[in-house]
Short mmCIF file of C-alpha atoms and ligand atoms in Angstrom, two decimals:
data_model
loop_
_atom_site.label_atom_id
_atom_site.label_comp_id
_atom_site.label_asym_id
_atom_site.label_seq_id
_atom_site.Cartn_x
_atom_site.Cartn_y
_atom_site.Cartn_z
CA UNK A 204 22.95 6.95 58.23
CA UNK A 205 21.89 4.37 55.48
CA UNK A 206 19.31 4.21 52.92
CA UNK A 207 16.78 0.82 54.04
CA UNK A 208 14.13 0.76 51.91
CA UNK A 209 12.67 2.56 48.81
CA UNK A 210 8.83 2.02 46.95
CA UNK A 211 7.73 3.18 43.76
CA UNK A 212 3.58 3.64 43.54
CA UNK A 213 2.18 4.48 40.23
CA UNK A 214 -1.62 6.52 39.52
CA UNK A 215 -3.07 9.11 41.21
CA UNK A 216 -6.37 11.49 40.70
CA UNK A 217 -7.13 11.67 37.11
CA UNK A 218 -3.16 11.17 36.32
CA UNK A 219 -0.48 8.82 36.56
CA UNK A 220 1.62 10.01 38.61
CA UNK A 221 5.23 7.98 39.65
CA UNK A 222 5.80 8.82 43.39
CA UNK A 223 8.74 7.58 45.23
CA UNK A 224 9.31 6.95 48.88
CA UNK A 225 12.83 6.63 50.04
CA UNK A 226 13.11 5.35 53.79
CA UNK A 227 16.22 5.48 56.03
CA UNK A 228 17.40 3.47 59.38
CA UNK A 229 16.55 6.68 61.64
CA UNK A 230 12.72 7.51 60.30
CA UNK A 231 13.29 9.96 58.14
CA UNK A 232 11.86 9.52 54.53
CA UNK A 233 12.29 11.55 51.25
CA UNK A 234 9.25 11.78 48.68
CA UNK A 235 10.34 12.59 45.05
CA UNK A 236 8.30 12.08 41.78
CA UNK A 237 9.32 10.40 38.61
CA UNK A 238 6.64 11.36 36.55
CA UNK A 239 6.72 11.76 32.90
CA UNK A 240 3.70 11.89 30.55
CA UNK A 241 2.26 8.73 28.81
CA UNK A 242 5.78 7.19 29.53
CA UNK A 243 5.05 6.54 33.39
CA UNK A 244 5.70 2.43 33.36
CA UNK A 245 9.19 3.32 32.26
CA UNK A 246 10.44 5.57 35.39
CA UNK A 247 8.65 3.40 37.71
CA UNK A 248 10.67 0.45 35.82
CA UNK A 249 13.73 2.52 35.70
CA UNK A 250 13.33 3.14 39.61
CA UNK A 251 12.63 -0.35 40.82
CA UNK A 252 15.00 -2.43 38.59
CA UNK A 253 17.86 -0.53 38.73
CA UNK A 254 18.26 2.46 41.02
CA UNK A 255 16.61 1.10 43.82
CA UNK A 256 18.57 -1.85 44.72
CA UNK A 257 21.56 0.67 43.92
CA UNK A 258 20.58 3.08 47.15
CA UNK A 259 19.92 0.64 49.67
CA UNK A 260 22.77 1.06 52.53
CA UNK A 261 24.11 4.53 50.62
CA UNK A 262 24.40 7.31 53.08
CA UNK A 263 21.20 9.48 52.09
CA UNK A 264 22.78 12.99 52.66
CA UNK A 265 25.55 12.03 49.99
CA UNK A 266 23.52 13.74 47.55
CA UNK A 267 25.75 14.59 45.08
CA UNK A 268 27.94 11.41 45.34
CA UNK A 269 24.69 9.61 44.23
CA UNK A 270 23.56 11.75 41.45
CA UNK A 271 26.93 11.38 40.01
CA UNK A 272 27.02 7.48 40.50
CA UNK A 273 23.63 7.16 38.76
CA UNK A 274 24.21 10.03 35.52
CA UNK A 275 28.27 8.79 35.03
CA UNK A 276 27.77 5.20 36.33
CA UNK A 277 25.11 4.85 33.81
CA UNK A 278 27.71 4.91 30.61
CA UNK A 279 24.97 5.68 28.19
CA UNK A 280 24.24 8.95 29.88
CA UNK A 281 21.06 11.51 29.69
CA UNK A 282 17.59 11.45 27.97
CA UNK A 283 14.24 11.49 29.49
CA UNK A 284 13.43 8.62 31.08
CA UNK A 285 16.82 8.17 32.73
CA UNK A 286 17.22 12.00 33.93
CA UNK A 287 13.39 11.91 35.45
CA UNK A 288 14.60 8.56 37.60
CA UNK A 289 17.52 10.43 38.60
CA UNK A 290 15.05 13.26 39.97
CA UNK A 291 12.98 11.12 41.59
CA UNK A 292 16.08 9.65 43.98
CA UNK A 293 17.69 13.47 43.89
CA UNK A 294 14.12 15.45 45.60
CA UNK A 295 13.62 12.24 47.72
CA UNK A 296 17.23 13.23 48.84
CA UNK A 297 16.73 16.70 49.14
CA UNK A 298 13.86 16.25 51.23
CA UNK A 299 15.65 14.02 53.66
CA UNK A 300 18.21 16.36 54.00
CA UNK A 301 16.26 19.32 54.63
CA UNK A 302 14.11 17.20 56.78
CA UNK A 303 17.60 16.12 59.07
CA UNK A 304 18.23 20.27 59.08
CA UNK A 305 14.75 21.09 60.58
CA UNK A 306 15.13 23.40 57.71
CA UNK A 307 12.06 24.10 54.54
CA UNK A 308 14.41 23.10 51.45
CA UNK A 309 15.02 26.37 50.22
CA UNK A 310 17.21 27.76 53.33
CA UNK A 311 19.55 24.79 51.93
CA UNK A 312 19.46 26.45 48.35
CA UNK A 313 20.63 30.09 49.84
CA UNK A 314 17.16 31.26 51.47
CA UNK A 315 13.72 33.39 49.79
CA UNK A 316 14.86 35.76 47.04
CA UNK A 317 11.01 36.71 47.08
CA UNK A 318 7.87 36.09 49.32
CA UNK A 319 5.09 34.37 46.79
CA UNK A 320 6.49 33.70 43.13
CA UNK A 321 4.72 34.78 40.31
CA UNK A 322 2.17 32.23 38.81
CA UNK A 323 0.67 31.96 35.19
CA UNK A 324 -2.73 29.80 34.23
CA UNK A 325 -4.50 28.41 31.61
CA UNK A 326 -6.68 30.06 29.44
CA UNK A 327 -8.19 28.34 26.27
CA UNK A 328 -11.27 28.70 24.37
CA UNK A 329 -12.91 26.88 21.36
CA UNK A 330 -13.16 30.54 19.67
CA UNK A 331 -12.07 33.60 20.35
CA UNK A 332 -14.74 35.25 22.54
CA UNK A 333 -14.66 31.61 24.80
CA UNK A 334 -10.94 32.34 25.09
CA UNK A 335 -11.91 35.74 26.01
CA UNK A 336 -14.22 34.60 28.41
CA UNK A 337 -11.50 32.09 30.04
CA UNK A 338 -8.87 35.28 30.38
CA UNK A 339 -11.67 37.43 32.43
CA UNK A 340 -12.46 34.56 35.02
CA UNK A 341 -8.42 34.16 35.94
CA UNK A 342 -7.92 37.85 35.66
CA UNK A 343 -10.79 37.67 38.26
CA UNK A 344 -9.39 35.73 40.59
CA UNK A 345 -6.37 37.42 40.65
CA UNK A 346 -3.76 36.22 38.36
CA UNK A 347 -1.09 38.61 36.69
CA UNK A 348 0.10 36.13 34.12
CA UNK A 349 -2.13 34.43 31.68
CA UNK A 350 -1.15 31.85 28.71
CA UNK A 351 -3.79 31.91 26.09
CA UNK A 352 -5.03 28.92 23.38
CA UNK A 353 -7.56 29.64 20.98
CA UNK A 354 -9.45 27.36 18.61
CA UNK A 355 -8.80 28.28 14.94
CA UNK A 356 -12.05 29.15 12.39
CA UNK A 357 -11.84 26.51 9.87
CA UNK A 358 -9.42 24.16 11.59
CA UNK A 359 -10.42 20.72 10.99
CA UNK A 360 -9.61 19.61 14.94
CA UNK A 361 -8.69 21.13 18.53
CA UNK A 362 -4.98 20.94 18.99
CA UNK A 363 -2.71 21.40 21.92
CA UNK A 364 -4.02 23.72 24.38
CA UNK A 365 -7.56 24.45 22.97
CA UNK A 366 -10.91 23.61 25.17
CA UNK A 367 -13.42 21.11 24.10
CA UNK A 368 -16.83 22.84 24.94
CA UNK A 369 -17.78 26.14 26.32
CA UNK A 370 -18.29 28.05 29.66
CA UNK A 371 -18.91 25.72 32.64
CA UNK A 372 -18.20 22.62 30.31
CA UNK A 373 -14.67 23.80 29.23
CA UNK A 374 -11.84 21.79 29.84
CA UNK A 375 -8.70 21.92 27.57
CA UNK A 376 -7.17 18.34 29.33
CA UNK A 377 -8.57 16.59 26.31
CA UNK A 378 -8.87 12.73 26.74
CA UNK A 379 -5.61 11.25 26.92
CA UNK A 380 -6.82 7.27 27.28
CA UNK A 381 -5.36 4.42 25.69
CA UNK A 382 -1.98 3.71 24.51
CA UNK A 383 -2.89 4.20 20.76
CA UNK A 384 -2.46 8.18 20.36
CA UNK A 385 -5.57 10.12 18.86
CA UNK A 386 -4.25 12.26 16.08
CA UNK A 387 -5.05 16.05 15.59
CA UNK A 388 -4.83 17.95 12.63
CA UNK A 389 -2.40 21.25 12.06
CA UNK A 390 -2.63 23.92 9.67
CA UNK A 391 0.00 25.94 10.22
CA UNK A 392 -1.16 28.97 7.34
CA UNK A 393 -4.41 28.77 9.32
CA UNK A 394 -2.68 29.70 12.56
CA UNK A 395 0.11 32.02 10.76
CA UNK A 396 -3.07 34.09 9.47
CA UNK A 397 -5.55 34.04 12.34
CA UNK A 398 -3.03 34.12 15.88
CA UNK A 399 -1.44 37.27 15.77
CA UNK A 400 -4.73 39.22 15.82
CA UNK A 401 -6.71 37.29 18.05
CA UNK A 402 -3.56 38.01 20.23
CA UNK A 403 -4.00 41.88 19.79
CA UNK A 404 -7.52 41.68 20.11
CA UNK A 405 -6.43 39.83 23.78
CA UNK A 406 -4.03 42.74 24.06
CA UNK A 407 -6.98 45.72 23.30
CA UNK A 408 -9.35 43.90 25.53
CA UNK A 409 -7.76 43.60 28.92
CA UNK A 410 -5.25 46.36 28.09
CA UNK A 411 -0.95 46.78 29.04
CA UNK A 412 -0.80 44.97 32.46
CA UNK A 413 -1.66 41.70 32.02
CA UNK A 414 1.02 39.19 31.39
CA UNK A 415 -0.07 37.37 28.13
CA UNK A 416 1.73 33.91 27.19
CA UNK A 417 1.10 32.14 23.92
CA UNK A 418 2.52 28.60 23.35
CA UNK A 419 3.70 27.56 19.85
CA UNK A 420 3.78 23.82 20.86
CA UNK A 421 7.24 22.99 18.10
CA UNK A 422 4.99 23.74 15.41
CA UNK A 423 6.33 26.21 13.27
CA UNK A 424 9.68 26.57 10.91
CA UNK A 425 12.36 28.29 11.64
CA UNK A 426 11.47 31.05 8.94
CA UNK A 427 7.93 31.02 10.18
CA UNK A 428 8.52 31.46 13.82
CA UNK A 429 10.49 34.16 12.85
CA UNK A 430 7.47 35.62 10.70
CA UNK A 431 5.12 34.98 13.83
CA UNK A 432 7.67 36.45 16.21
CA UNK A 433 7.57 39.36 14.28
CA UNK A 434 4.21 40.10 13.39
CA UNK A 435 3.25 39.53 17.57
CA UNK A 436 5.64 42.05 18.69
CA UNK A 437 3.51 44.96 18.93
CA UNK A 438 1.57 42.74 21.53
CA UNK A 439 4.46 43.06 23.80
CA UNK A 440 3.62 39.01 24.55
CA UNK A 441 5.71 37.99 28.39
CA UNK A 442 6.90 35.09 26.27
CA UNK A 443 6.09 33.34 23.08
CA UNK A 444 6.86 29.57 23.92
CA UNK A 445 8.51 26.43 21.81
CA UNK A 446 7.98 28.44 18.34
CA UNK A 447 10.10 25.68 16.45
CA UNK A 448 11.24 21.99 18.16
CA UNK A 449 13.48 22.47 20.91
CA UNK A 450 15.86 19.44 19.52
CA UNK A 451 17.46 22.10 17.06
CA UNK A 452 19.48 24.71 19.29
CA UNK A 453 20.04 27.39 16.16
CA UNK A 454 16.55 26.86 15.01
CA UNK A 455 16.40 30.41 16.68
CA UNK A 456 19.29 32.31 15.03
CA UNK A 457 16.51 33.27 12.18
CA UNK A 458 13.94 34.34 15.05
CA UNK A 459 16.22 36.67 17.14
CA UNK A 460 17.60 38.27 14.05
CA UNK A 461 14.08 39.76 13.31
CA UNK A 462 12.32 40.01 16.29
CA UNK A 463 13.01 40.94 20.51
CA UNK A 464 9.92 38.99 21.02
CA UNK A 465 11.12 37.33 24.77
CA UNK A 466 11.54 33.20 24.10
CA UNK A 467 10.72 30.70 26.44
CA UNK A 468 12.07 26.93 25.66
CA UNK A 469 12.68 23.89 27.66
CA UNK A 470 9.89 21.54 28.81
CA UNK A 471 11.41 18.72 26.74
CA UNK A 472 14.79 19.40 27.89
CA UNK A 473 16.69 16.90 30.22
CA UNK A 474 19.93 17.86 30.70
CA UNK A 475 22.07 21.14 30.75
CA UNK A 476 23.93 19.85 27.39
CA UNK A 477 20.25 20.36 26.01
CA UNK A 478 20.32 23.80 26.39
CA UNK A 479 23.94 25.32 27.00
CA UNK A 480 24.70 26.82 23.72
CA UNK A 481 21.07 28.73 23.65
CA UNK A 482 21.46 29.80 27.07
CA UNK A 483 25.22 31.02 26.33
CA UNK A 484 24.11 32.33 22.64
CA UNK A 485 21.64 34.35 24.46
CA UNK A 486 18.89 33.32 21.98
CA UNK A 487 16.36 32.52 24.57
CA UNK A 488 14.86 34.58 28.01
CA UNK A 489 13.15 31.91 29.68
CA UNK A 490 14.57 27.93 30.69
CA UNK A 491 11.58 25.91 30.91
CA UNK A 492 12.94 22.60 32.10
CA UNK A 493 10.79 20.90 35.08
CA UNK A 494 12.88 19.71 37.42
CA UNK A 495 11.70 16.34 37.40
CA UNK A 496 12.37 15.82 33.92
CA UNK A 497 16.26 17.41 33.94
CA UNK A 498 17.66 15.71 37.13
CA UNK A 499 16.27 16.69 40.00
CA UNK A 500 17.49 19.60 42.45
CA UNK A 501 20.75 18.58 42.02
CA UNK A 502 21.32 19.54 38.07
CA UNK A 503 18.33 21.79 37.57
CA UNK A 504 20.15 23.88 39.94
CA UNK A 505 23.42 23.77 37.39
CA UNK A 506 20.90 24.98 34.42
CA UNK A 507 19.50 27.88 36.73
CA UNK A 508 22.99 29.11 37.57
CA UNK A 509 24.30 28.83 33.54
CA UNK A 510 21.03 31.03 33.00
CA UNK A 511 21.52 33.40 35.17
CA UNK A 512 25.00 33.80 34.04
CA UNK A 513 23.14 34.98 30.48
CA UNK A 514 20.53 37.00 31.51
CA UNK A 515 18.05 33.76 31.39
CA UNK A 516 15.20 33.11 33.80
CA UNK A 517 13.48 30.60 34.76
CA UNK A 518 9.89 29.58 34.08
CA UNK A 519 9.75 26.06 34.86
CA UNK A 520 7.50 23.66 33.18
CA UNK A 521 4.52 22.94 35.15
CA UNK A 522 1.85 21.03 33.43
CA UNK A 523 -1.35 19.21 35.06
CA UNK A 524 0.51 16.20 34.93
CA UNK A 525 3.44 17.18 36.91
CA UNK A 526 2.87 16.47 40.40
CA UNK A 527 2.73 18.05 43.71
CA UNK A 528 5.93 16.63 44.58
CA UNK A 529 7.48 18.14 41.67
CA UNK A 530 5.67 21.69 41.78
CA UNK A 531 6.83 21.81 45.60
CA UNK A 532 10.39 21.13 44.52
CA UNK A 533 9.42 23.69 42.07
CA UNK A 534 8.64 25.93 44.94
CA UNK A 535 11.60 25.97 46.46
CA UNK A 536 14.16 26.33 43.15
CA UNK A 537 11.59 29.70 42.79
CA UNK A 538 11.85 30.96 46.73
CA UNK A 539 15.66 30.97 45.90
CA UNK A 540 16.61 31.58 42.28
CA UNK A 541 17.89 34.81 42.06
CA UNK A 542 17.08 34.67 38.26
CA UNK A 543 13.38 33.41 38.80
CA UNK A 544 10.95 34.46 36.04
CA UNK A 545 7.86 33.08 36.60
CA UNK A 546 6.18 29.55 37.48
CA UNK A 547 3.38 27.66 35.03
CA UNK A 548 0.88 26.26 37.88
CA UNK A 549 -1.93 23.87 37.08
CA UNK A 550 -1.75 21.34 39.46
CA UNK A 551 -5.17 19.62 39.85
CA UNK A 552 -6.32 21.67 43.11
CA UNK A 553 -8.92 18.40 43.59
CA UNK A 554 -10.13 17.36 47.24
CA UNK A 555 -8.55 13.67 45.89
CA UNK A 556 -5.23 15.10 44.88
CA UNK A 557 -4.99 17.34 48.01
CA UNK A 558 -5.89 14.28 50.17
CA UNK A 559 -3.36 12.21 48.13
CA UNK A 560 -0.59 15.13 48.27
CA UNK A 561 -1.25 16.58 51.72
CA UNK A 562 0.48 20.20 51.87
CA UNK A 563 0.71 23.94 53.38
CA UNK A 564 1.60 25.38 49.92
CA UNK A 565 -0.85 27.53 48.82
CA UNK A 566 -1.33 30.56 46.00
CA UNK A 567 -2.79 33.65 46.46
CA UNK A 568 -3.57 36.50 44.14
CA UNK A 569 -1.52 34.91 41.39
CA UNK A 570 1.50 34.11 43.73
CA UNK A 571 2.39 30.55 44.89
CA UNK A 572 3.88 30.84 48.58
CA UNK A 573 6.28 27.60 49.85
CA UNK A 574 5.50 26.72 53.05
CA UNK A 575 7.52 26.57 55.59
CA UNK A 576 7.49 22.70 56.77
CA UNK A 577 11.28 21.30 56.92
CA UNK A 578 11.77 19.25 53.66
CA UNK A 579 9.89 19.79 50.79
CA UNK A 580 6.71 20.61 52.64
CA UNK A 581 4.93 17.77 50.87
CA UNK A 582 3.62 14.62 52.30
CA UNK A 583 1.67 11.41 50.57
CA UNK A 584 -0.53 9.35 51.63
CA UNK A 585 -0.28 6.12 51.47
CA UNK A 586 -3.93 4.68 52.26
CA UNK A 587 -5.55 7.17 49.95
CA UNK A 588 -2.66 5.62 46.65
CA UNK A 589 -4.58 2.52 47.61
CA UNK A 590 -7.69 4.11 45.89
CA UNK A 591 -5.81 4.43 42.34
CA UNK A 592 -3.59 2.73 40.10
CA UNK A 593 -2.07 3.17 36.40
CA UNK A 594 -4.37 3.79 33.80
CA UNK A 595 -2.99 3.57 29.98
CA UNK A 596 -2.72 6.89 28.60
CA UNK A 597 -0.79 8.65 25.33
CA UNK A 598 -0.24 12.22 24.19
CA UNK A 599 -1.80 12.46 20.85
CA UNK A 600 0.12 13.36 18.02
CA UNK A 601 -0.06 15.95 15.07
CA UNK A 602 -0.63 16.17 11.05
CA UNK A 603 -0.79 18.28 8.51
CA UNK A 604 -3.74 18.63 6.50
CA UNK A 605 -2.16 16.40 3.74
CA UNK A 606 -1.87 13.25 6.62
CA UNK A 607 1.97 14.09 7.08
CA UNK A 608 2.79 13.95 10.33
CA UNK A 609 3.92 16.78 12.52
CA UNK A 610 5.13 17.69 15.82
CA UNK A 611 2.53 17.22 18.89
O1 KDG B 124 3.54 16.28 28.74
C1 KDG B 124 3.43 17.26 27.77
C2 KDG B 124 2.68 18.44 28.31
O2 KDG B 124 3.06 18.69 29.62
C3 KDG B 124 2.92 19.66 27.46
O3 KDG B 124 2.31 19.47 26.23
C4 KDG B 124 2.38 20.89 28.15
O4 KDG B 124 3.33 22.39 26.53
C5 KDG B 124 2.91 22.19 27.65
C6 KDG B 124 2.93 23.32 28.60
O5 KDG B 124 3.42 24.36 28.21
O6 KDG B 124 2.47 23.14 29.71
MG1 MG B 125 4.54 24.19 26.49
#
């Protein structure tokens, strides 16, 4: 069986999404996704100048003879834009193979650990009560888990996470357009002083079974995170996410010392060698690498197994901009992982992406369910990605009040 053909199409519904279509000599293709936020040209790049001539004529169910040509063949090994290529060709390869077995991908992975996996949305609000009002519409349709962003009195701009209007005209995706980043402001005494009790008040007001999130975004010192940690504990928070920058892996020593407040880290991470020593050191509860960004099936699946080995589970990144390719991926790493925590979910549920990203996935009462379609269970179409190409787009970036700049 050989590898024939392989096309990389860039945009999608609102995002730019890198989608690749790997085609062999007896019909069977793989679909795998490559995208990576405001950095999209590069995968695609990365894809079609290198890997792509690479796989043409390899056997496609050599999965792990590839991924190791591609991550040792490269020399200088790892980071982001590399590791999300390498997932692109590694699901795409996964898919065939589950495809060739008849088989939904996770029977290949060991079979369902679960039936649906535990979910968590988005809640944000300009102010407090708007935040509340964004908690009660999830918790009314039926979601256990619930990460919360709140707009801070005084600050002089939204920052990550935090909804631009009210009510109806919420919407927290902010307008990422243009390659020039638009900068936000952070005040991090503002936060230190006005989070934890908007978080009790979240607490008081929908009471001890909710799951309630909170994500830090890298903002915070190591001595402050472990201030925050502490004073959020009586909250009894399911996970308080990225309190300092992730590049740092004792940034938490200060943290755990003070506080058993549970610690999720990961979405920037790309390879196991990112994490191991904070996975081994036990100083965090929750991996949140996306398996597009760290690999593909392939090595994510090395990362799950180290955690699991230390009490770590998973709660894999899952952004709007991640696509439906990568959340189904997603789906099946969850039906198996015997160490699964919980899943972020905000894939744009559009009529446009559905139509672009045709699949039997579906959620229900805060539980995503995999379907059970051989492969990944995901399909693309190719005369709707006519409709849409890439659109330049950047994440904004962060300063202090004083202009210095900070982390996004
Ligand atoms: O691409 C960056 C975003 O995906 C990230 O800012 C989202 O922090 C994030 C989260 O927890 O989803
Ligand atoms: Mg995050």
């Amino acid at each position: 069986m050989k590898i024939t053909d392989a096309k990389v199409f860039l945009g999608g519904p609102g995002k730019n999404y890198v989608t690749l279509k790997i085609m062999t000599d007896q019909g069977v293709y793989g679909l795998g996704d490559a995208t990576i936020n405001g950095r999209e040209t590069l995968t695609a790049a990365y894809l079609t100048d290198y890997l792509i001539p690479n796989l043409i004529g390899k056997d496609p169910r050599n999965t792990e003879d590839i991924w190791q040509f591609f991550y040792r063949g490269a020399y200088f090994r790892r980071g982001p834009l590399a590791m999300t290529a390498f997932a692109a060709v590694d699901i795409a390869l996964w898919d065939i193979k589950a495809k060739l077995a008849g088989m939904p991908l996770y029977q290949l992975l060991g079979g369902k650990s679960r039936e649906g996996a535990l979910v968590y949305a988005h809640a944000t609000g300009s102010d407090l009560e708007d935040l509340m009002d964004s908690i009660a519409y999830y918790v009314e349709q039926g979601y256990k888990a619930v990460r919360v962003q709140c707009g801070m009195p005084g600050m002089p701009s939204a920052s990550y996470g935090v909804a631009e209007g009210k009510g109806q005209n919420r919407n927290y995706i902010t307008d990422f357009s243009g390659i020039i980043p638009k900068e936000e402001i952070w005040d991090t005494d503002r936060y230190m002083r006005f989070m934890p009790g908007a978080l009790a008040e979240i607490r008081d007001r929908f009471g001890p079974d909710l799951k309630i999130l909170h994500d830090v975004h890298h903002r915070l010192l190591p001595r402050e995170a472990a201030e925050f940690a502490k004073a959020v504990e009586p909250v009894r928070l399911y996970w308080l996410e990225d309190p300092t920058p992730a590049d740092d892996q004792d940034a938490l020593k200060l943290l755990r010392q003070h506080s058993t407040v549970p610690i999720a880290i990961g979405e920037v991470f790309n390879s196991i060698w990112d994490c191991n020593k904070l996975i081994e050191n036990e100083m965090i509860d929750f991996i949140r690498v996306a398996v597009t960004h760290a690999g593909g099936i392939t090595h994510t699946r090395r990362i799950v197994d180290l955690a699991g080995m230390h009490n770590v589970r998973t709660g894999f990144h899952g952004a709007p901009s991640h696509s439906p390719i990568c959340m189904a991926a997603q789906a099946h790493l969850n039906a198996w992982a015997p160490n699964f925590g919980i899943q972020e979910y905000l894939v744009l549920g559009t009529p446009e992406c559905d139509a672009l990203f045709p699949s039997e996935h579906f959620l229900r009462d805060g539980f995503f369910h995999v379907s059970d379609a051989p492969g990944l269970g995901v399909d693309f179409d190719e005369t709707e990605a006519a409709r849409y190409s890439y659109s330049p787009g950047s994440l904004p970036v962060a300063r202090l009040t004083d202009g210095t700049l900070w982390n996004y």
